[in-house]
PDB file of C-alpha atoms in Angstrom:
ATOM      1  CA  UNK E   1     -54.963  33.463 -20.581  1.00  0.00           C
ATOM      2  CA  UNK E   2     -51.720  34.934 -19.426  1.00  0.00           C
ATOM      3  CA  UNK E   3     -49.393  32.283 -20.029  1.00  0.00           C
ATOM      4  CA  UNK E   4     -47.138  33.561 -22.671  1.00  0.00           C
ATOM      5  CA  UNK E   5     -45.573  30.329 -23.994  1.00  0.00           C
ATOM      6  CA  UNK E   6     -48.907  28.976 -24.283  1.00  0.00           C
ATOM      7  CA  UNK E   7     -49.890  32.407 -26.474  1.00  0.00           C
ATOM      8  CA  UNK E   8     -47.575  32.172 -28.294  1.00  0.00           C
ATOM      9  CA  UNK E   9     -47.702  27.954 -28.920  1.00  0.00           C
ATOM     10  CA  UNK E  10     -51.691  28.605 -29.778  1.00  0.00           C
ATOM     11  CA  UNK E  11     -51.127  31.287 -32.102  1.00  0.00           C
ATOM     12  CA  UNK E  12     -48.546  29.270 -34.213  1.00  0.00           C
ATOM     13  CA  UNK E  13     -51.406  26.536 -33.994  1.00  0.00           C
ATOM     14  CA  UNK E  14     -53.951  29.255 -34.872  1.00  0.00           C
ATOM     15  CA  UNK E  15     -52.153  30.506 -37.699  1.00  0.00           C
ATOM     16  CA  UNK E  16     -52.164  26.583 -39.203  1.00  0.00           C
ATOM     17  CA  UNK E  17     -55.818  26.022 -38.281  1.00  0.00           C
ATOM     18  CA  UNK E  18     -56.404  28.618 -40.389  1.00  0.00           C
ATOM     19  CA  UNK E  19     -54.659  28.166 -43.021  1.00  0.00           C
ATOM     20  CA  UNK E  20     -57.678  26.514 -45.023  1.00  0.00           C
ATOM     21  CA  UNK E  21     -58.079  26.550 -49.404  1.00  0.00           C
ATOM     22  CA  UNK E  22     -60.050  25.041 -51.270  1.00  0.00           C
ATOM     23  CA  UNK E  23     -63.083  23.939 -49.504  1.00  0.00           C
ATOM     24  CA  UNK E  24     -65.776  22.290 -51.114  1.00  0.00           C
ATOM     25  CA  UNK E  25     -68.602  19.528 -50.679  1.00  0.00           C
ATOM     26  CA  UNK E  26     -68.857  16.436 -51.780  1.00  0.00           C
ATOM     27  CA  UNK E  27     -71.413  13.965 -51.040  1.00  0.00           C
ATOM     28  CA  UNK E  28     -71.144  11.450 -48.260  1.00  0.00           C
ATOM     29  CA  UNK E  29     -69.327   8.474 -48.586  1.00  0.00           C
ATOM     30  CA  UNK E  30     -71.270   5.242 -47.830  1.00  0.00           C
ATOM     31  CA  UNK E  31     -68.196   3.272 -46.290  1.00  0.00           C
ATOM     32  CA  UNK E  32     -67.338   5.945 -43.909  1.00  0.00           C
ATOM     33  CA  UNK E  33     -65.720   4.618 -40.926  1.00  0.00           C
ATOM     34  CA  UNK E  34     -66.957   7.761 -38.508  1.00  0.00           C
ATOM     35  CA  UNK E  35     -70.610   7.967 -39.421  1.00  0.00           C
ATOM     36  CA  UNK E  36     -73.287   5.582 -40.340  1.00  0.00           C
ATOM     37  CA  UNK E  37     -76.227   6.798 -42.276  1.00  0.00           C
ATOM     38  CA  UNK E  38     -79.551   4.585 -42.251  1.00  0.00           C
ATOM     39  CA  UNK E  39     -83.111   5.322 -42.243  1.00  0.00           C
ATOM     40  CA  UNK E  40     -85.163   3.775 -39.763  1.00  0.00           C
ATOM     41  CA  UNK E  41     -88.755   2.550 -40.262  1.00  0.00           C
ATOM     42  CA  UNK E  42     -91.436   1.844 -37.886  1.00  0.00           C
ATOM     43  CA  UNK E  43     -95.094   1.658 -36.855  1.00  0.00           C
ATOM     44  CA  UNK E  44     -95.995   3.884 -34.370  1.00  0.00           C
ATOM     45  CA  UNK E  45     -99.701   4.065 -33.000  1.00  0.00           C
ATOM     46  CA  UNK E  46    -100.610   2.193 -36.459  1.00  0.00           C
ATOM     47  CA  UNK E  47     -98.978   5.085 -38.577  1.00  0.00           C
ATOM     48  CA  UNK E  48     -96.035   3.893 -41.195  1.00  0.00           C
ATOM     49  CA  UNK E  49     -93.150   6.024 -40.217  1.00  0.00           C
ATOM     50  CA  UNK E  50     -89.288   6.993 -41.059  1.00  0.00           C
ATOM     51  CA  UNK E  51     -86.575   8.712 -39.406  1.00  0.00           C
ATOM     52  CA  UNK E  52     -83.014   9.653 -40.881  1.00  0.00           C
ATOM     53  CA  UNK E  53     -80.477   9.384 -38.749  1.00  0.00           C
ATOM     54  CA  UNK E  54     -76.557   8.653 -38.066  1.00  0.00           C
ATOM     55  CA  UNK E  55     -75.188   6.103 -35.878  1.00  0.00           C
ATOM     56  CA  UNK E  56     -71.265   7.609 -34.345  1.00  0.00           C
ATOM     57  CA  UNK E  57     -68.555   6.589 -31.976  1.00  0.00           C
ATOM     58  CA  UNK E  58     -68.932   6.776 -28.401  1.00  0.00           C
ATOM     59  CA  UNK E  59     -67.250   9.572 -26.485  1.00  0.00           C
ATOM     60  CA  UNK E  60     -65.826  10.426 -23.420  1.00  0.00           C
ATOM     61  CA  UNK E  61     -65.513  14.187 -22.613  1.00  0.00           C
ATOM     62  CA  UNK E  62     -63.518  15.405 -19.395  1.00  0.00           C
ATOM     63  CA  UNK E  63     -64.154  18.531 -16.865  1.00  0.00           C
ATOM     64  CA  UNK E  64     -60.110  19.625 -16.235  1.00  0.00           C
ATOM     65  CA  UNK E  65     -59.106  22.196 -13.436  1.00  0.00           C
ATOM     66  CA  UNK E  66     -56.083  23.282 -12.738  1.00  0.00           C
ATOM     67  CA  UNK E  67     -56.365  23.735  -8.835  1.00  0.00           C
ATOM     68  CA  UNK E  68     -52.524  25.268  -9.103  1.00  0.00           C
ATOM     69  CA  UNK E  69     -54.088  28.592 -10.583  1.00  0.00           C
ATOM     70  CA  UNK E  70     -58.003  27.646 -10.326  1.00  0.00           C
ATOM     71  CA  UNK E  71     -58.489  27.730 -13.959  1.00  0.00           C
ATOM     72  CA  UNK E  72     -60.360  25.565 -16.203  1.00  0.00           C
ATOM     73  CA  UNK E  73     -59.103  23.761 -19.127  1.00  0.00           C
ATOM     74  CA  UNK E  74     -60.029  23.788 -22.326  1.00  0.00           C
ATOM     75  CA  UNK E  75     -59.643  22.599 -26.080  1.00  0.00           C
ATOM     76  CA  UNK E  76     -59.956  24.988 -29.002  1.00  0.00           C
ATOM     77  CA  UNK E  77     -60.050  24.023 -33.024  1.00  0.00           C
ATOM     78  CA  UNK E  78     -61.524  23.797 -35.945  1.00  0.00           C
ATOM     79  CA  UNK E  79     -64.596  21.786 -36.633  1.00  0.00           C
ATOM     80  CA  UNK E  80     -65.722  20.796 -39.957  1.00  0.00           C
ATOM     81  CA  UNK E  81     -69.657  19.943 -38.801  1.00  0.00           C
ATOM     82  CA  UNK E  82     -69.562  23.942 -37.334  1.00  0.00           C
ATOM     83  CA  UNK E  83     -67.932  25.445 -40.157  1.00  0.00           C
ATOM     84  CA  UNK E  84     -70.541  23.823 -42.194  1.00  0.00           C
ATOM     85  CA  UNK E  85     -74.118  24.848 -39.953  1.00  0.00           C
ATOM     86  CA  UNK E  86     -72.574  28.586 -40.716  1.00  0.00           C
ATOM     87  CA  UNK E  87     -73.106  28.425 -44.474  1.00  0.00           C
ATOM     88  CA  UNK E  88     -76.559  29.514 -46.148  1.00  0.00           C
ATOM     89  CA  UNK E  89     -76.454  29.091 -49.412  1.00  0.00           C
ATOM     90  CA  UNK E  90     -75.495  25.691 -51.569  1.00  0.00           C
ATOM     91  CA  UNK E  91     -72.529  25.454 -53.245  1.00  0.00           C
ATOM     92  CA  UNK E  92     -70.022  23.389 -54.136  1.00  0.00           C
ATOM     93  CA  UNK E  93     -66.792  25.480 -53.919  1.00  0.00           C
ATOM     94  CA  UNK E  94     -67.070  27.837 -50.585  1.00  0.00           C
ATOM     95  CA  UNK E  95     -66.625  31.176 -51.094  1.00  0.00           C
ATOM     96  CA  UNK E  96     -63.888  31.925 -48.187  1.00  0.00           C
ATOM     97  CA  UNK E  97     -64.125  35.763 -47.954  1.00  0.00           C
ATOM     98  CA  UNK E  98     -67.609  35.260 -47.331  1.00  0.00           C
ATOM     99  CA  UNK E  99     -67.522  32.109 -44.924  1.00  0.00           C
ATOM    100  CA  UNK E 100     -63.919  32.654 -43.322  1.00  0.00           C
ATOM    101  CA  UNK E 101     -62.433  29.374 -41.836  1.00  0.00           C
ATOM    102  CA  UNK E 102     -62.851  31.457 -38.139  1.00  0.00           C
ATOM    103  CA  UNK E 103     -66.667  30.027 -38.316  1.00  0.00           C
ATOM    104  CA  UNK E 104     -65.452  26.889 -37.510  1.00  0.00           C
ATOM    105  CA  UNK E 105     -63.496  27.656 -34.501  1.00  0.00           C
ATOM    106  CA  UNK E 106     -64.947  25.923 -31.351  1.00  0.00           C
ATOM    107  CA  UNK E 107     -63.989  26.032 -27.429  1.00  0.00           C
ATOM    108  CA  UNK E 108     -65.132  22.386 -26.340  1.00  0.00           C
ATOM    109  CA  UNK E 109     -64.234  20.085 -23.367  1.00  0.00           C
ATOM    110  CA  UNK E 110     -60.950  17.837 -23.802  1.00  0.00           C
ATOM    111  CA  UNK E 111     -63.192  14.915 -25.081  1.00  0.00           C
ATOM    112  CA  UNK E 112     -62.265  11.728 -27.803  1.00  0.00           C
ATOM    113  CA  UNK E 113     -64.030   8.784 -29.101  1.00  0.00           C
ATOM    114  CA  UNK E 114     -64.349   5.384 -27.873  1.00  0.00           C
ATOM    115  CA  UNK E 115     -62.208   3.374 -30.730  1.00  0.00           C
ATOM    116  CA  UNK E 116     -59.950   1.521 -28.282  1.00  0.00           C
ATOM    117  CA  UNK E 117     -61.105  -1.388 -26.350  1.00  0.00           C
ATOM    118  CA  UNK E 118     -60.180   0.370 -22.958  1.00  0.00           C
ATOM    119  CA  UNK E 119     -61.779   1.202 -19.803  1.00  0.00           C
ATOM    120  CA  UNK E 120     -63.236   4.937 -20.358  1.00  0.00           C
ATOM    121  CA  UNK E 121     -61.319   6.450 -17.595  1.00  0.00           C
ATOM    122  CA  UNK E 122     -58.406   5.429 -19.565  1.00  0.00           C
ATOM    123  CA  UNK E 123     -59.120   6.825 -23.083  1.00  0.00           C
ATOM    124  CA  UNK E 124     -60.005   9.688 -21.264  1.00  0.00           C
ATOM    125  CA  UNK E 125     -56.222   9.664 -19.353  1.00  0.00           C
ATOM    126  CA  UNK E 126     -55.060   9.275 -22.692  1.00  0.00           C
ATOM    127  CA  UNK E 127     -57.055  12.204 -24.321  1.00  0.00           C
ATOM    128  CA  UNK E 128     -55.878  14.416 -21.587  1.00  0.00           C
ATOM    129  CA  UNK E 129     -52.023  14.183 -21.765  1.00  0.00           C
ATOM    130  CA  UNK E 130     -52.360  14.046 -25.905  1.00  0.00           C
ATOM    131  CA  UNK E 131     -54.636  17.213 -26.035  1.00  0.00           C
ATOM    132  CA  UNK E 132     -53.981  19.585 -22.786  1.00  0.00           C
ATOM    133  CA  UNK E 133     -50.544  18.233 -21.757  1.00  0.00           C
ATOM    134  CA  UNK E 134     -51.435  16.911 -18.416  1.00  0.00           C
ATOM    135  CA  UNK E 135     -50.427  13.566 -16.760  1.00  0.00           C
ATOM    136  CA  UNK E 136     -53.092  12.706 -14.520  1.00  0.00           C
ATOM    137  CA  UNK E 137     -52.784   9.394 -12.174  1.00  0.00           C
ATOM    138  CA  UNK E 138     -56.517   7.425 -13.052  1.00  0.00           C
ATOM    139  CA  UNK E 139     -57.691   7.523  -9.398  1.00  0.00           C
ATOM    140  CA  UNK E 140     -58.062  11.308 -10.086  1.00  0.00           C
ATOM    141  CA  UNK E 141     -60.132  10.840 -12.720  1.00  0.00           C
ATOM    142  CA  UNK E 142     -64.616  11.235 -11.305  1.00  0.00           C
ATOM    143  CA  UNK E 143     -67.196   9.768 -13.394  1.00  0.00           C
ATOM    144  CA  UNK E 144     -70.217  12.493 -13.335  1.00  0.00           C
ATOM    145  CA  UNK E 145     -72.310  10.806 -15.702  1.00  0.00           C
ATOM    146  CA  UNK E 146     -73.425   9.015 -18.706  1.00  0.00           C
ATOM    147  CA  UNK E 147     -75.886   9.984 -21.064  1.00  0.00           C
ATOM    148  CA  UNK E 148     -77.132   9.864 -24.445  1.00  0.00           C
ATOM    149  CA  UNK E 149     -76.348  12.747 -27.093  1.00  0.00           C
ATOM    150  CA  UNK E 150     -79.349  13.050 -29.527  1.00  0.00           C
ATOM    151  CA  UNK E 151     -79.668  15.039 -32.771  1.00  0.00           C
ATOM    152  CA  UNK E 152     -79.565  13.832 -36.255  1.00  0.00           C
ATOM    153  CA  UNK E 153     -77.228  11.145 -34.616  1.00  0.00           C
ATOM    154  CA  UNK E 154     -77.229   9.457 -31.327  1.00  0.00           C
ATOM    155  CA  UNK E 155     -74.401   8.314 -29.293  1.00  0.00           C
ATOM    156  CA  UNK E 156     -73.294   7.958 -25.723  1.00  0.00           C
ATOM    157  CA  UNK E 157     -71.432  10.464 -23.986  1.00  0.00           C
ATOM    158  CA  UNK E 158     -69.954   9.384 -20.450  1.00  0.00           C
ATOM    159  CA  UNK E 159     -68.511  12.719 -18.660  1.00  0.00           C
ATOM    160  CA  UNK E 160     -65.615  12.900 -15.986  1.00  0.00           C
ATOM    161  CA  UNK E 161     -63.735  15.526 -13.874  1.00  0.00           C
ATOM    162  CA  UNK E 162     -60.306  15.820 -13.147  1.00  0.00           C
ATOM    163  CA  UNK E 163     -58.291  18.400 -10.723  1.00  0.00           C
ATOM    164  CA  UNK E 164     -54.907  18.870 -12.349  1.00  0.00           C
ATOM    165  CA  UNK E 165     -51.371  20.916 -11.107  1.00  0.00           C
ATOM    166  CA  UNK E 166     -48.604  22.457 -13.067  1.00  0.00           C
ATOM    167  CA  UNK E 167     -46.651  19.477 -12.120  1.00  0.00           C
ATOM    168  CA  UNK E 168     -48.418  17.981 -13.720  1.00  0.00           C
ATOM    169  CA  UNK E 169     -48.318  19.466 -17.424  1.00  0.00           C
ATOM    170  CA  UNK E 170     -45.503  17.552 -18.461  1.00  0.00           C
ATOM    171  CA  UNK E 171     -46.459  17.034 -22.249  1.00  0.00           C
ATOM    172  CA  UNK E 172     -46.828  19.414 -24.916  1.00  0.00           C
ATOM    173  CA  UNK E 173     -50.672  18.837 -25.796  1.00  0.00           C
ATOM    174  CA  UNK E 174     -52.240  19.912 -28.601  1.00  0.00           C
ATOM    175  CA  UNK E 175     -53.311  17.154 -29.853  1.00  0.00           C
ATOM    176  CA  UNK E 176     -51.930  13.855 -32.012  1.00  0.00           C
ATOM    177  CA  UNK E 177     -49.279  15.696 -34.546  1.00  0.00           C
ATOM    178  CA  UNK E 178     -49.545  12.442 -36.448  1.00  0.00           C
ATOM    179  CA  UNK E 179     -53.324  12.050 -37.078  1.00  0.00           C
ATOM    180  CA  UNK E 180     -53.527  16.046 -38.586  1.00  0.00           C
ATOM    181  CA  UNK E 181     -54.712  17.037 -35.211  1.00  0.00           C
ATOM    182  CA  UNK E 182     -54.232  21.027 -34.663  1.00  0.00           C
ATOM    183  CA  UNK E 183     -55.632  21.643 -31.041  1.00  0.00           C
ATOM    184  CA  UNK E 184     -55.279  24.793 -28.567  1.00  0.00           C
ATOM    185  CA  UNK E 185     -54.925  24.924 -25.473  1.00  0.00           C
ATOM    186  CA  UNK E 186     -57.512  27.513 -23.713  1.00  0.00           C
ATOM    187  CA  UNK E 187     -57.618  28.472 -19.906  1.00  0.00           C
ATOM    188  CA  UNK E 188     -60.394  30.274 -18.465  1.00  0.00           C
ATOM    189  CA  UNK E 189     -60.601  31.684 -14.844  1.00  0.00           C
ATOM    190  CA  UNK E 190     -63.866  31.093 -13.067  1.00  0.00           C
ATOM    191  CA  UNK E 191     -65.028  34.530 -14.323  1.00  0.00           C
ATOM    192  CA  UNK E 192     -64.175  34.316 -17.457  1.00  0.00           C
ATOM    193  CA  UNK E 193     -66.259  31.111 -17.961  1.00  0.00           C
ATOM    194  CA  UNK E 194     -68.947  32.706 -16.742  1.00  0.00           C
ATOM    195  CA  UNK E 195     -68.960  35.736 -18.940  1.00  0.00           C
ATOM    196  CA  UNK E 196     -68.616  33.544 -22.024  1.00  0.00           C
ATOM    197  CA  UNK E 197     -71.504  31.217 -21.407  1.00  0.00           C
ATOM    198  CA  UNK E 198     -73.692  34.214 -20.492  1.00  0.00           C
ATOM    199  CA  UNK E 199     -72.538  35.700 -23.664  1.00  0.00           C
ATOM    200  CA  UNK E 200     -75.251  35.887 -26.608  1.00  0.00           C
ATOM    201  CA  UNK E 201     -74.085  33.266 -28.782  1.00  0.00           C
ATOM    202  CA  UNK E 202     -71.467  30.254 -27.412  1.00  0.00           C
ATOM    203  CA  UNK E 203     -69.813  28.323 -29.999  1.00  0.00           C
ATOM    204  CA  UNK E 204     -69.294  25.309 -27.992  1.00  0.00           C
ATOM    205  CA  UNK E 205     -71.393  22.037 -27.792  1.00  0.00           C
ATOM    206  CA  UNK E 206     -73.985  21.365 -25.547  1.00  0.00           C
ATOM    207  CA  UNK E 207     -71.721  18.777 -23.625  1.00  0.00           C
ATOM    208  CA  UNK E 208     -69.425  21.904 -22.789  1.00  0.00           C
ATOM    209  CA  UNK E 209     -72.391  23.602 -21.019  1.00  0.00           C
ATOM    210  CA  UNK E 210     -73.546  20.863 -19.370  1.00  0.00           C
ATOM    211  CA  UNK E 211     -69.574  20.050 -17.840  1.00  0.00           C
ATOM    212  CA  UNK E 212     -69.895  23.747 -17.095  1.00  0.00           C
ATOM    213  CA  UNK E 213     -73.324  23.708 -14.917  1.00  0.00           C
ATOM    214  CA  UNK E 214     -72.233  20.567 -13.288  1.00  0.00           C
ATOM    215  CA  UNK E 215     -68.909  22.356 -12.313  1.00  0.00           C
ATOM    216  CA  UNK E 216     -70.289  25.595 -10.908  1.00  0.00           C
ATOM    217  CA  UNK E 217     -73.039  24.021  -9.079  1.00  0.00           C
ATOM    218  CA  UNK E 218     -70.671  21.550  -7.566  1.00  0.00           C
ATOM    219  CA  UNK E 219     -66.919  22.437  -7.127  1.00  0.00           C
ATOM    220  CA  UNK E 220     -67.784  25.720  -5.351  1.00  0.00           C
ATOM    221  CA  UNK E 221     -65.664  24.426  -2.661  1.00  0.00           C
ATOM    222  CA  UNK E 222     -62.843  24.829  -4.989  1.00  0.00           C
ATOM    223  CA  UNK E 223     -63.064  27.560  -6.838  1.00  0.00           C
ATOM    224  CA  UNK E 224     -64.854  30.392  -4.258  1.00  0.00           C
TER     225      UNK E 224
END
């Protein structure tokens, strides 16, 4: 990056990301309204079987470059479910010298959950302007794909890819101050994406490197 407002914007928002105490964990609560536990049981080739698993939101996620300085857009913050995958041992209270908060740091897609009863283009307008500050017209917006996210939990995932200007960063982004959101903004130059998803170890979701491939292997038009 060589923006200096947004430096210095994402290292205020750093500085309250991390600002973590007190961790601990609890078990899950049955009536959560994010995740859905169950156990599923079937007969499969006459054998009696089970499978744990989650039921979650739908998603959209969105591909964002900025054609003004041909850099791509992303989202960094703190995730909970990667903080977690990082610690070894079991225990209640989390030892924070020895698991710093930094774990959980993640460099994603702008992405959201389907919770509105809106087209997807349009949650994913929305997610754009509230996360990376940009106010995209929805005929910009190009559906790549939809496809199915599978883990412990399964849930569909519908990809898009927007070209955005300076113009057009007329918000401040960062996500919604009033839900506890604390989201920077990251841009990458073509390189730079490059080097960090060749890099050893990529803390970002698989959805991020498949926007990624699809955007390389397709936008060279754009970008070379």
């Amino acid at each position: 990056m060589s923006n200096p407002s947004l430096e210095e914007k994402n290292k205020k928002i750093r500085e309250r990301m991390l600002n973590l105490t007190e961790i601990r964990i609890g078990l899950f609560p049955h009536d959560s309204p994010w995740l859905k536990p169950v156990r599923l049981n079937y007969i499969q080739d006459g054998k009696a079987k089970t499978w744990d698993l989650m039921k979650a939101h739908e998603s959209v996620s969105i591909i964002v470059f900025n054609i003004s300085r041909k850099k791509l857009i992303f989202v960094r913050q703190f995730r909970p479910a990667s903080y977690y995958s990082c610690i070894s041992e079991k225990q209640e209270v989390i030892d924070l010298k020895k698991y710093p908060p930094t774990l959980g740091l993640t460099i994603e897609l702008c992405a959201g959950i389907v919770d509105k009863d809106k087209p997807l283009v349009e949650i994913a307008q929305n997610e754009l302007l509230e996360e990376c500050g940009y106010k995209a017209p929805i005929l910009s917006f190009q559906k790549i794909i939809t496809y199915r996210f599978i883990s412990s939990s399964a849930t569909k995932q519908t990809l898009f890819y927007v070209e955005v200007t300076d113009e057009m960063n007329t918000h401040p982004g960062g996500g919604a101050e009033e839900e506890g959101e604390l989201i920077e903004i990251v841009e990458m130059s073509i390189d730079e994406v490059k080097e960090y998803v060749n890099s050893e170890e990529v803390q970002s979701p698989p959805c991020f490197l498949n926007g990624i491939a699809w955007f390389l292997a397709n936008k060279k038009d754009r970008y070379e």
